[in-house]
mmCIF file of N, CA and C in Angstrom:
data_model
loop_
_atom_site.group_PDB
_atom_site.id
_atom_site.type_symbol
_atom_site.label_atom_id
_atom_site.label_comp_id
_atom_site.label_asym_id
_atom_site.label_seq_id
_atom_site.Cartn_x
_atom_site.Cartn_y
_atom_site.Cartn_z
ATOM 1 N N MET A 112 138.490 100.848 95.483
ATOM 2 C CA MET A 112 137.792 100.930 94.211
ATOM 3 C C MET A 112 136.810 100.642 93.719
ATOM 4 N N LYS A 113 136.897 99.572 93.175
ATOM 5 C CA LYS A 113 136.174 98.768 92.670
ATOM 6 C C LYS A 113 134.747 99.038 93.821
ATOM 7 N N ARG A 114 134.830 98.869 95.303
ATOM 8 C CA ARG A 114 133.810 98.634 95.734
ATOM 9 C C ARG A 114 132.795 100.485 95.582
ATOM 10 N N VAL A 115 133.334 100.773 95.701
ATOM 11 C CA VAL A 115 132.674 102.640 95.841
ATOM 12 C C VAL A 115 132.217 102.396 94.151
ATOM 13 N N TYR A 116 132.561 101.735 92.885
ATOM 14 C CA TYR A 116 132.333 101.484 92.106
ATOM 15 C C TYR A 116 130.409 100.513 92.153
ATOM 16 N N LYS A 117 130.900 99.963 93.278
ATOM 17 C CA LYS A 117 129.684 98.343 92.671
ATOM 18 C C LYS A 117 128.361 99.414 93.454
ATOM 19 N N TYR A 118 128.596 100.376 95.007
ATOM 20 C CA TYR A 118 127.966 101.044 95.621
ATOM 21 C C TYR A 118 127.198 101.516 94.308
ATOM 22 N N LEU A 119 127.878 102.735 93.880
ATOM 23 C CA LEU A 119 127.687 104.062 92.864
ATOM 24 C C LEU A 119 127.080 102.719 91.898
ATOM 25 N N ILE A 120 126.613 101.759 90.969
ATOM 26 C CA ILE A 120 126.479 101.285 90.061
ATOM 27 C C ILE A 120 124.864 100.963 91.064
ATOM 28 N N THR A 121 125.276 100.360 92.081
ATOM 29 C CA THR A 121 124.042 99.574 93.006
ATOM 30 C C THR A 121 122.888 100.967 93.240
ATOM 31 N N LEU A 122 123.695 101.577 93.422
ATOM 32 C CA LEU A 122 122.824 102.826 94.070
ATOM 33 C C LEU A 122 122.156 103.403 93.005
ATOM 34 N N ASN A 123 123.198 103.836 91.860
ATOM 35 C CA ASN A 123 122.033 104.757 90.651
ATOM 36 C C ASN A 123 120.787 103.427 90.001
ATOM 37 N N LEU A 124 120.700 101.655 90.832
ATOM 38 C CA LEU A 124 120.139 101.400 90.047
ATOM 39 C C LEU A 124 118.602 101.109 90.667
ATOM 40 N N PHE A 125 118.729 101.430 91.759
ATOM 41 C CA PHE A 125 117.602 101.229 92.650
ATOM 42 C C PHE A 125 116.859 102.745 92.262
ATOM 43 N N LEU A 126 117.727 104.233 92.599
ATOM 44 C CA LEU A 126 117.052 105.331 91.777
ATOM 45 C C LEU A 126 116.602 105.687 90.780
ATOM 46 N N LEU A 127 117.221 105.159 89.332
ATOM 47 C CA LEU A 127 116.555 105.266 87.781
ATOM 48 C C LEU A 127 115.390 105.010 88.145
ATOM 49 N N PRO A 128 115.301 103.985 88.238
ATOM 50 C CA PRO A 128 113.037 103.316 87.976
ATOM 51 C C PRO A 128 112.338 104.359 88.767
ATOM 52 N N GLN A 129 112.928 104.819 90.321
ATOM 53 C CA GLN A 129 111.784 105.261 90.926
ATOM 54 C C GLN A 129 111.619 107.142 90.451
ATOM 55 N N ILE A 130 112.844 107.687 89.486
ATOM 56 C CA ILE A 130 112.856 108.605 88.679
ATOM 57 C C ILE A 130 112.223 108.643 86.944
ATOM 58 N N VAL A 131 112.415 107.652 87.237
ATOM 59 C CA VAL A 131 111.513 107.944 85.551
ATOM 60 C C VAL A 131 109.854 107.453 86.116
ATOM 61 N N TRP A 132 110.544 106.591 86.567
ATOM 62 C CA TRP A 132 108.693 106.753 87.626
ATOM 63 C C TRP A 132 107.514 107.875 87.823
ATOM 64 N N ALA A 133 108.865 108.329 88.404
ATOM 65 C CA ALA A 133 108.420 109.630 89.152
ATOM 66 C C ALA A 133 107.247 110.699 87.636
ATOM 67 N N GLN A 134 107.570 110.023 87.034
ATOM 68 C CA GLN A 134 107.245 112.002 85.514
ATOM 69 C C GLN A 134 106.323 110.463 84.729
ATOM 70 N N SER A 135 105.384 109.762 85.635
ATOM 71 C CA SER A 135 104.021 109.000 84.946
ATOM 72 C C SER A 135 102.977 109.737 85.252
ATOM 73 N N ASP A 136 101.838 109.950 84.306
ATOM 74 C CA ASP A 136 100.868 110.724 84.997
ATOM 75 C C ASP A 136 100.013 109.653 85.958
ATOM 76 N N ASN A 137 100.198 109.029 85.487
ATOM 77 C CA ASN A 137 99.424 107.981 86.431
ATOM 78 C C ASN A 137 99.327 108.186 87.316
ATOM 79 N N ILE A 138 100.834 108.319 88.316
ATOM 80 C CA ILE A 138 101.134 107.655 89.696
ATOM 81 C C ILE A 138 99.637 109.046 90.465
ATOM 82 N N ARG A 139 99.638 110.291 90.081
ATOM 83 C CA ARG A 139 98.589 110.919 90.704
ATOM 84 C C ARG A 139 97.650 110.362 90.949
ATOM 85 N N ASP A 140 96.407 109.628 90.091
ATOM 86 C CA ASP A 140 95.746 108.825 89.803
ATOM 87 C C ASP A 140 95.329 108.010 91.343
ATOM 88 N N GLY A 141 97.181 107.248 90.895
ATOM 89 C CA GLY A 141 96.968 105.840 92.384
ATOM 90 C C GLY A 141 97.281 107.201 93.581
ATOM 91 N N LEU A 142 97.862 107.879 93.716
ATOM 92 C CA LEU A 142 97.544 108.299 94.921
ATOM 93 C C LEU A 142 95.942 109.454 95.408
ATOM 94 N N ILE A 143 95.084 109.825 94.251
ATOM 95 C CA ILE A 143 93.763 109.754 94.496
ATOM 96 C C ILE A 143 93.218 109.236 94.867
ATOM 97 N N VAL A 144 93.461 107.330 94.869
ATOM 98 C CA VAL A 144 92.281 105.857 95.060
ATOM 99 C C VAL A 144 93.083 106.228 96.869
ATOM 100 N N ILE A 145 94.462 106.403 96.925
ATOM 101 C CA ILE A 145 94.811 105.434 98.396
ATOM 102 C C ILE A 145 94.313 106.874 98.977
ATOM 103 N N LYS A 146 94.678 108.186 99.096
ATOM 104 C CA LYS A 146 94.017 109.381 99.432
ATOM 105 C C LYS A 146 92.834 108.994 99.639
ATOM 106 N N LEU A 147 91.739 109.381 99.349
ATOM 107 C CA LEU A 147 89.966 109.139 99.445
ATOM 108 C C LEU A 147 89.699 108.504 100.891
ATOM 109 N N PRO A 148 90.056 107.523 100.402
ATOM 110 C CA PRO A 148 89.640 106.162 101.721
ATOM 111 C C PRO A 148 89.759 106.909 102.859
ATOM 112 N N LEU A 149 91.322 107.106 102.610
ATOM 113 C CA LEU A 149 91.839 107.511 104.211
ATOM 114 C C LEU A 149 91.292 108.229 105.202
ATOM 115 N N GLY A 150 90.986 109.675 103.889
ATOM 116 C CA GLY A 150 90.046 110.580 104.239
ATOM 117 C C GLY A 150 91.517 111.359 104.928
ATOM 118 N N LEU A 151 92.667 111.777 103.777
ATOM 119 C CA LEU A 151 93.263 112.423 104.434
ATOM 120 C C LEU A 151 93.855 114.237 103.481
ATOM 121 N N PRO A 152 94.150 114.972 103.572
ATOM 122 C CA PRO A 152 93.485 116.051 103.507
ATOM 123 C C PRO A 152 94.302 116.732 101.845
ATOM 124 N N ASP A 153 94.183 117.557 101.040
ATOM 125 C CA ASP A 153 94.783 117.335 99.547
ATOM 126 C C ASP A 153 95.978 118.096 100.075
ATOM 127 N N VAL A 154 96.402 117.409 99.641
ATOM 128 C CA VAL A 154 97.666 119.236 99.790
ATOM 129 C C VAL A 154 99.344 118.422 98.924
ATOM 130 N N ASN A 155 99.930 119.678 97.869
ATOM 131 C CA ASN A 155 100.055 119.195 96.686
ATOM 132 C C ASN A 155 101.331 119.071 96.853
ATOM 133 N N LEU A 156 102.145 118.775 95.376
ATOM 134 C CA LEU A 156 103.558 118.006 95.890
ATOM 135 C C LEU A 156 104.437 118.393 96.193
ATOM 136 N N GLN A 157 104.403 119.919 96.252
ATOM 137 C CA GLN A 157 105.277 121.237 96.798
ATOM 138 C C GLN A 157 106.013 121.158 97.921
ATOM 139 N N THR A 158 104.151 120.953 99.057
ATOM 140 C CA THR A 158 104.122 121.494 100.151
ATOM 141 C C THR A 158 104.539 119.572 100.958
ATOM 142 N N PHE A 159 104.506 119.003 100.727
ATOM 143 C CA PHE A 159 104.606 117.590 101.003
ATOM 144 C C PHE A 159 106.765 116.921 100.851
ATOM 145 N N VAL A 160 107.043 117.959 99.625
ATOM 146 C CA VAL A 160 107.898 117.721 100.015
ATOM 147 C C VAL A 160 109.078 118.478 100.520
ATOM 148 N N PHE A 161 108.079 120.094 100.847
ATOM 149 C CA PHE A 161 108.965 120.890 101.455
ATOM 150 C C PHE A 161 108.337 120.293 102.893
ATOM 151 N N SER A 162 107.760 119.897 103.295
ATOM 152 C CA SER A 162 107.802 118.883 104.791
ATOM 153 C C SER A 162 108.712 118.274 104.469
ATOM 154 N N LEU A 163 108.657 117.019 104.348
ATOM 155 C CA LEU A 163 109.859 116.031 104.711
ATOM 156 C C LEU A 163 110.923 116.827 104.554
ATOM 157 N N ILE A 164 110.750 118.078 103.665
ATOM 158 C CA ILE A 164 112.581 118.913 103.818
ATOM 159 C C ILE A 164 112.613 119.358 105.358
ATOM 160 N N ASN A 165 111.873 119.817 105.695
ATOM 161 C CA ASN A 165 111.822 119.584 106.977
ATOM 162 C C ASN A 165 111.914 118.770 107.889
ATOM 163 N N GLN A 166 111.232 117.594 108.114
ATOM 164 C CA GLN A 166 110.964 116.683 108.818
ATOM 165 C C GLN A 166 112.399 116.311 108.776
ATOM 166 N N ALA A 167 113.412 115.783 107.615
ATOM 167 C CA ALA A 167 114.636 115.832 106.973
ATOM 168 C C ALA A 167 115.391 115.928 108.290
ATOM 169 N N ILE A 168 115.523 117.301 107.736
ATOM 170 C CA ILE A 168 116.576 118.779 108.898
ATOM 171 C C ILE A 168 116.511 118.847 110.094
ATOM 172 N N GLY A 169 114.760 117.605 110.986
ATOM 173 C CA GLY A 169 114.171 118.415 112.151
ATOM 174 C C GLY A 169 114.723 117.035 112.556
ATOM 175 N N LEU A 170 114.656 116.144 112.313
ATOM 176 C CA LEU A 170 115.641 114.548 112.784
ATOM 177 C C LEU A 170 117.402 114.472 112.897
ATOM 178 N N ILE A 171 118.599 115.852 111.732
ATOM 179 C CA ILE A 171 119.074 115.152 111.817
ATOM 180 C C ILE A 171 120.046 116.609 112.547
ATOM 181 N N GLY A 172 119.115 116.840 113.113
ATOM 182 C CA GLY A 172 119.978 117.763 114.726
ATOM 183 C C GLY A 172 118.593 117.458 115.685
ATOM 184 N N ILE A 173 118.362 116.683 116.196
ATOM 185 C CA ILE A 173 117.800 115.649 117.309
ATOM 186 C C ILE A 173 119.469 115.033 117.117
ATOM 187 N N ILE A 174 119.857 114.014 115.820
ATOM 188 C CA ILE A 174 121.270 113.683 115.862
ATOM 189 C C ILE A 174 122.224 113.932 116.465
ATOM 190 N N PHE A 175 122.468 115.151 115.906
ATOM 191 C CA PHE A 175 123.684 116.205 116.001
ATOM 192 C C PHE A 175 123.383 116.874 118.251
ATOM 193 N N THR A 176 122.324 117.089 117.975
ATOM 194 C CA THR A 176 121.864 117.300 119.568
ATOM 195 C C THR A 176 122.532 115.935 120.744
ATOM 196 N N VAL A 177 122.069 114.862 120.485
ATOM 197 C CA VAL A 177 122.533 113.239 121.078
ATOM 198 C C VAL A 177 123.878 113.017 120.989
ATOM 199 N N LEU A 178 124.517 113.841 119.745
ATOM 200 C CA LEU A 178 126.128 113.066 119.688
ATOM 201 C C LEU A 178 126.713 114.696 121.650
ATOM 202 N N VAL A 179 125.954 115.294 121.006
ATOM 203 C CA VAL A 179 127.112 116.723 122.213
ATOM 204 C C VAL A 179 126.798 116.385 123.023
ATOM 205 N N ILE A 180 124.965 115.282 123.096
ATOM 206 C CA ILE A 180 124.736 115.244 124.966
ATOM 207 C C ILE A 180 126.070 113.840 124.794
ATOM 208 N N TYR A 181 125.794 113.192 124.423
ATOM 209 C CA TYR A 181 126.261 111.387 124.269
ATOM 210 C C TYR A 181 128.500 112.232 125.156
ATOM 211 N N ALA A 182 129.350 113.125 123.851
ATOM 212 C CA ALA A 182 130.183 113.194 124.001
ATOM 213 C C ALA A 182 129.773 114.216 125.875
ATOM 214 N N GLY A 183 128.953 114.865 126.206
ATOM 215 C CA GLY A 183 129.422 115.736 127.105
ATOM 216 C C GLY A 183 129.147 114.404 128.798
ATOM 217 N N LEU A 184 128.620 114.005 128.413
ATOM 218 C CA LEU A 184 129.269 112.227 129.123
ATOM 219 C C LEU A 184 130.512 111.526 128.895
ATOM 220 N N LEU A 185 130.736 111.155 127.652
ATOM 221 C CA LEU A 185 131.515 111.050 127.448
ATOM 222 C C LEU A 185 133.088 112.378 128.642
ATOM 223 N N TRP A 186 132.846 113.177 128.648
ATOM 224 C CA TRP A 186 133.728 113.991 128.586
ATOM 225 C C TRP A 186 133.620 114.131 130.484
ATOM 226 N N MET A 187 132.576 113.909 131.283
ATOM 227 C CA MET A 187 132.004 113.834 132.567
ATOM 228 C C MET A 187 133.117 112.218 132.812
ATOM 229 N N PHE A 188 132.188 110.919 132.406
ATOM 230 C CA PHE A 188 132.975 109.434 132.937
ATOM 231 C C PHE A 188 134.439 109.907 132.319
ATOM 232 N N SER A 189 134.946 110.608 131.889
ATOM 233 C CA SER A 189 137.218 109.962 131.100
ATOM 234 C C SER A 189 137.670 110.160 132.893
ATOM 235 N N MET A 190 136.845 110.835 133.986
ATOM 236 C CA MET A 190 137.927 111.170 134.732
ATOM 237 C C MET A 190 139.327 110.884 134.989
ATOM 238 N N GLY A 191 140.091 111.885 134.519
ATOM 239 C CA GLY A 191 140.725 112.739 133.801
ATOM 240 C C GLY A 191 141.715 112.603 132.877
ATOM 241 N N ASP A 192 141.320 111.539 132.023
ATOM 242 C CA ASP A 192 141.737 111.193 131.376
ATOM 243 C C ASP A 192 142.481 111.743 130.191
ATOM 244 N N GLU A 193 143.700 112.174 129.561
ATOM 245 C CA GLU A 193 143.558 113.327 128.754
ATOM 246 C C GLU A 193 143.097 112.556 127.582
ATOM 247 N N GLU A 194 143.295 111.165 126.834
ATOM 248 C CA GLU A 194 142.898 110.612 126.292
ATOM 249 C C GLU A 194 141.492 111.104 125.573
ATOM 250 N N LYS A 195 140.926 110.327 126.190
ATOM 251 C CA LYS A 195 139.642 110.182 127.189
ATOM 252 C C LYS A 195 138.762 111.938 126.110
ATOM 253 N N THR A 196 139.886 113.081 126.854
ATOM 254 C CA THR A 196 139.021 114.248 126.394
ATOM 255 C C THR A 196 139.297 114.661 126.075
ATOM 256 N N LYS A 197 139.653 114.625 125.124
ATOM 257 C CA LYS A 197 140.353 115.159 124.561
ATOM 258 C C LYS A 197 139.942 113.988 122.287
ATOM 259 N N LYS A 198 139.156 112.681 122.669
ATOM 260 C CA LYS A 198 137.888 112.185 121.614
ATOM 261 C C LYS A 198 136.452 113.199 122.377
ATOM 262 N N ALA A 199 136.190 113.434 123.302
ATOM 263 C CA ALA A 199 134.919 113.596 123.799
ATOM 264 C C ALA A 199 135.173 115.287 123.461
ATOM 265 N N ARG A 200 136.101 116.106 123.530
ATOM 266 C CA ARG A 200 135.776 117.590 123.194
ATOM 267 C C ARG A 200 135.701 117.228 121.942
ATOM 268 N N GLY A 201 136.569 116.570 120.795
ATOM 269 C CA GLY A 201 136.537 116.709 119.487
ATOM 270 C C GLY A 201 134.481 116.256 119.017
ATOM 271 N N ALA A 202 134.302 115.443 119.778
ATOM 272 C CA ALA A 202 133.238 115.457 119.522
ATOM 273 C C ALA A 202 132.103 116.127 119.417
ATOM 274 N N ILE A 203 132.535 116.314 121.306
ATOM 275 C CA ILE A 203 131.775 118.087 121.057
ATOM 276 C C ILE A 203 131.400 119.497 120.287
ATOM 277 N N ILE A 204 132.805 119.208 119.510
ATOM 278 C CA ILE A 204 133.542 120.413 118.699
ATOM 279 C C ILE A 204 132.433 119.650 116.985
ATOM 280 N N SER A 205 132.402 118.907 116.761
ATOM 281 C CA SER A 205 131.833 117.795 115.870
ATOM 282 C C SER A 205 129.675 118.460 116.326
ATOM 283 N N GLY A 206 129.962 118.146 116.925
ATOM 284 C CA GLY A 206 128.481 117.902 117.026
ATOM 285 C C GLY A 206 128.121 119.345 116.835
ATOM 286 N N ILE A 207 128.572 120.485 117.852
ATOM 287 C CA ILE A 207 128.504 122.058 117.385
ATOM 288 C C ILE A 207 127.974 122.530 115.950
ATOM 289 N N ILE A 208 129.462 121.992 115.688
ATOM 290 C CA ILE A 208 129.638 122.480 113.815
ATOM 291 C C ILE A 208 128.322 121.694 113.014
ATOM 292 N N GLY A 209 127.654 120.456 113.033
ATOM 293 C CA GLY A 209 127.040 119.861 112.724
ATOM 294 C C GLY A 209 125.443 121.094 113.254
ATOM 295 N N LEU A 210 125.367 120.910 114.308
ATOM 296 C CA LEU A 210 123.853 121.914 114.816
ATOM 297 C C LEU A 210 123.876 123.075 113.330
ATOM 298 N N LEU A 211 125.098 124.202 114.029
ATOM 299 C CA LEU A 211 125.070 125.203 113.314
ATOM 300 C C LEU A 211 124.822 125.288 111.913
ATOM 301 N N ILE A 212 125.494 124.151 110.620
ATOM 302 C CA ILE A 212 125.384 123.544 109.644
ATOM 303 C C ILE A 212 123.623 123.157 109.965
ATOM 304 N N ILE A 213 123.132 122.897 110.688
ATOM 305 C CA ILE A 213 121.958 122.566 110.203
ATOM 306 C C ILE A 213 120.355 123.454 110.670
ATOM 307 N N PHE A 214 120.960 124.696 111.303
ATOM 308 C CA PHE A 214 120.269 125.287 111.242
ATOM 309 C C PHE A 214 120.034 126.490 110.684
ATOM 310 N N THR A 215 121.871 126.583 110.043
ATOM 311 C CA THR A 215 122.171 127.105 108.425
ATOM 312 C C THR A 215 120.573 126.500 107.564
ATOM 313 N N ALA A 216 121.114 125.722 107.232
ATOM 314 C CA ALA A 216 120.451 124.822 106.213
ATOM 315 C C ALA A 216 118.836 125.253 106.441
ATOM 316 N N TYR A 217 118.291 124.853 108.082
ATOM 317 C CA TYR A 217 116.700 125.042 108.141
ATOM 318 C C TYR A 217 116.517 126.405 107.552
ATOM 319 N N SER A 218 116.848 127.516 107.856
ATOM 320 C CA SER A 218 116.896 128.756 107.426
ATOM 321 C C SER A 218 116.748 128.953 106.762
ATOM 322 N N SER A 219 117.819 128.788 105.409
ATOM 323 C CA SER A 219 118.330 128.932 104.333
ATOM 324 C C SER A 219 116.979 128.271 103.383
ATOM 325 N N SER A 220 116.523 126.854 104.123
ATOM 326 C CA SER A 220 115.518 125.761 103.156
ATOM 327 C C SER A 220 113.817 127.495 103.715
ATOM 328 N N SER A 221 113.912 127.578 105.393
ATOM 329 C CA SER A 221 112.642 128.177 105.210
ATOM 330 C C SER A 221 112.343 128.996 104.313
ATOM 331 N N PHE A 222 113.203 129.881 104.424
ATOM 332 C CA PHE A 222 113.195 131.514 103.328
ATOM 333 C C PHE A 222 112.933 130.313 102.345
ATOM 334 N N ILE A 223 114.200 129.639 101.766
ATOM 335 C CA ILE A 223 113.379 129.375 100.243
ATOM 336 C C ILE A 223 111.891 129.122 99.233
ATOM 337 N N ILE A 224 111.559 128.135 100.672
ATOM 338 C CA ILE A 224 110.654 127.556 100.803
ATOM 339 C C ILE A 224 108.893 128.141 101.111
ATOM 340 N N ASN A 225 109.510 129.405 101.807
ATOM 341 C CA ASN A 225 107.865 130.959 101.811
ATOM 342 C C ASN A 225 108.453 131.367 100.716
ATOM 343 N N SER A 226 109.509 131.706 100.074
ATOM 344 C CA SER A 226 109.272 132.186 98.402
ATOM 345 C C SER A 226 108.890 131.973 97.193
ATOM 346 N N ILE A 227 109.068 130.827 97.648
ATOM 347 C CA ILE A 227 108.453 129.723 96.322
ATOM 348 C C ILE A 227 106.901 129.544 96.547
ATOM 349 N N LEU A 228 106.551 128.804 97.436
ATOM 350 C CA LEU A 228 105.304 128.933 97.955
ATOM 351 C C LEU A 228 104.071 130.301 98.535
ATOM 352 N N ASN A 229 104.974 131.852 98.500
ATOM 353 C CA ASN A 229 104.576 132.746 98.086
ATOM 354 C C ASN A 229 104.286 133.592 97.306
ATOM 355 N N ALA A 230 105.261 133.142 96.302
ATOM 356 C CA ALA A 230 105.213 133.357 94.794
ATOM 357 C C ALA A 230 104.334 133.972 94.075
ATOM 358 N N THR A 231 103.270 135.194 93.837
ATOM 359 C CA THR A 231 102.792 135.646 93.209
ATOM 360 C C THR A 231 103.014 135.495 91.682
#
């Protein structure tokens, strides 16, 4: 239990200054100074955050797809061993449930993002 508390305290110590720093007005000036020499397109914060969300969901989807493929390989190489087959079946079911959750998260976040960006 103490380990969990230490982990949470450490996590808060690292995240709290970033949250406070995000409230500063000077951060946008720093981003403009970085953006101009690189020739980056002008993207507002909402579009950037939503792009990060979609990329994270895509990465997690790839991870669950690899998990399903790995579990399928485990099943094929189990050679009839009941213990290995049961483990592979559990991994496949977990991977498919994870993919369903990711697809649901992607569709709901896509709907919410489009609703926010296209609001009048």
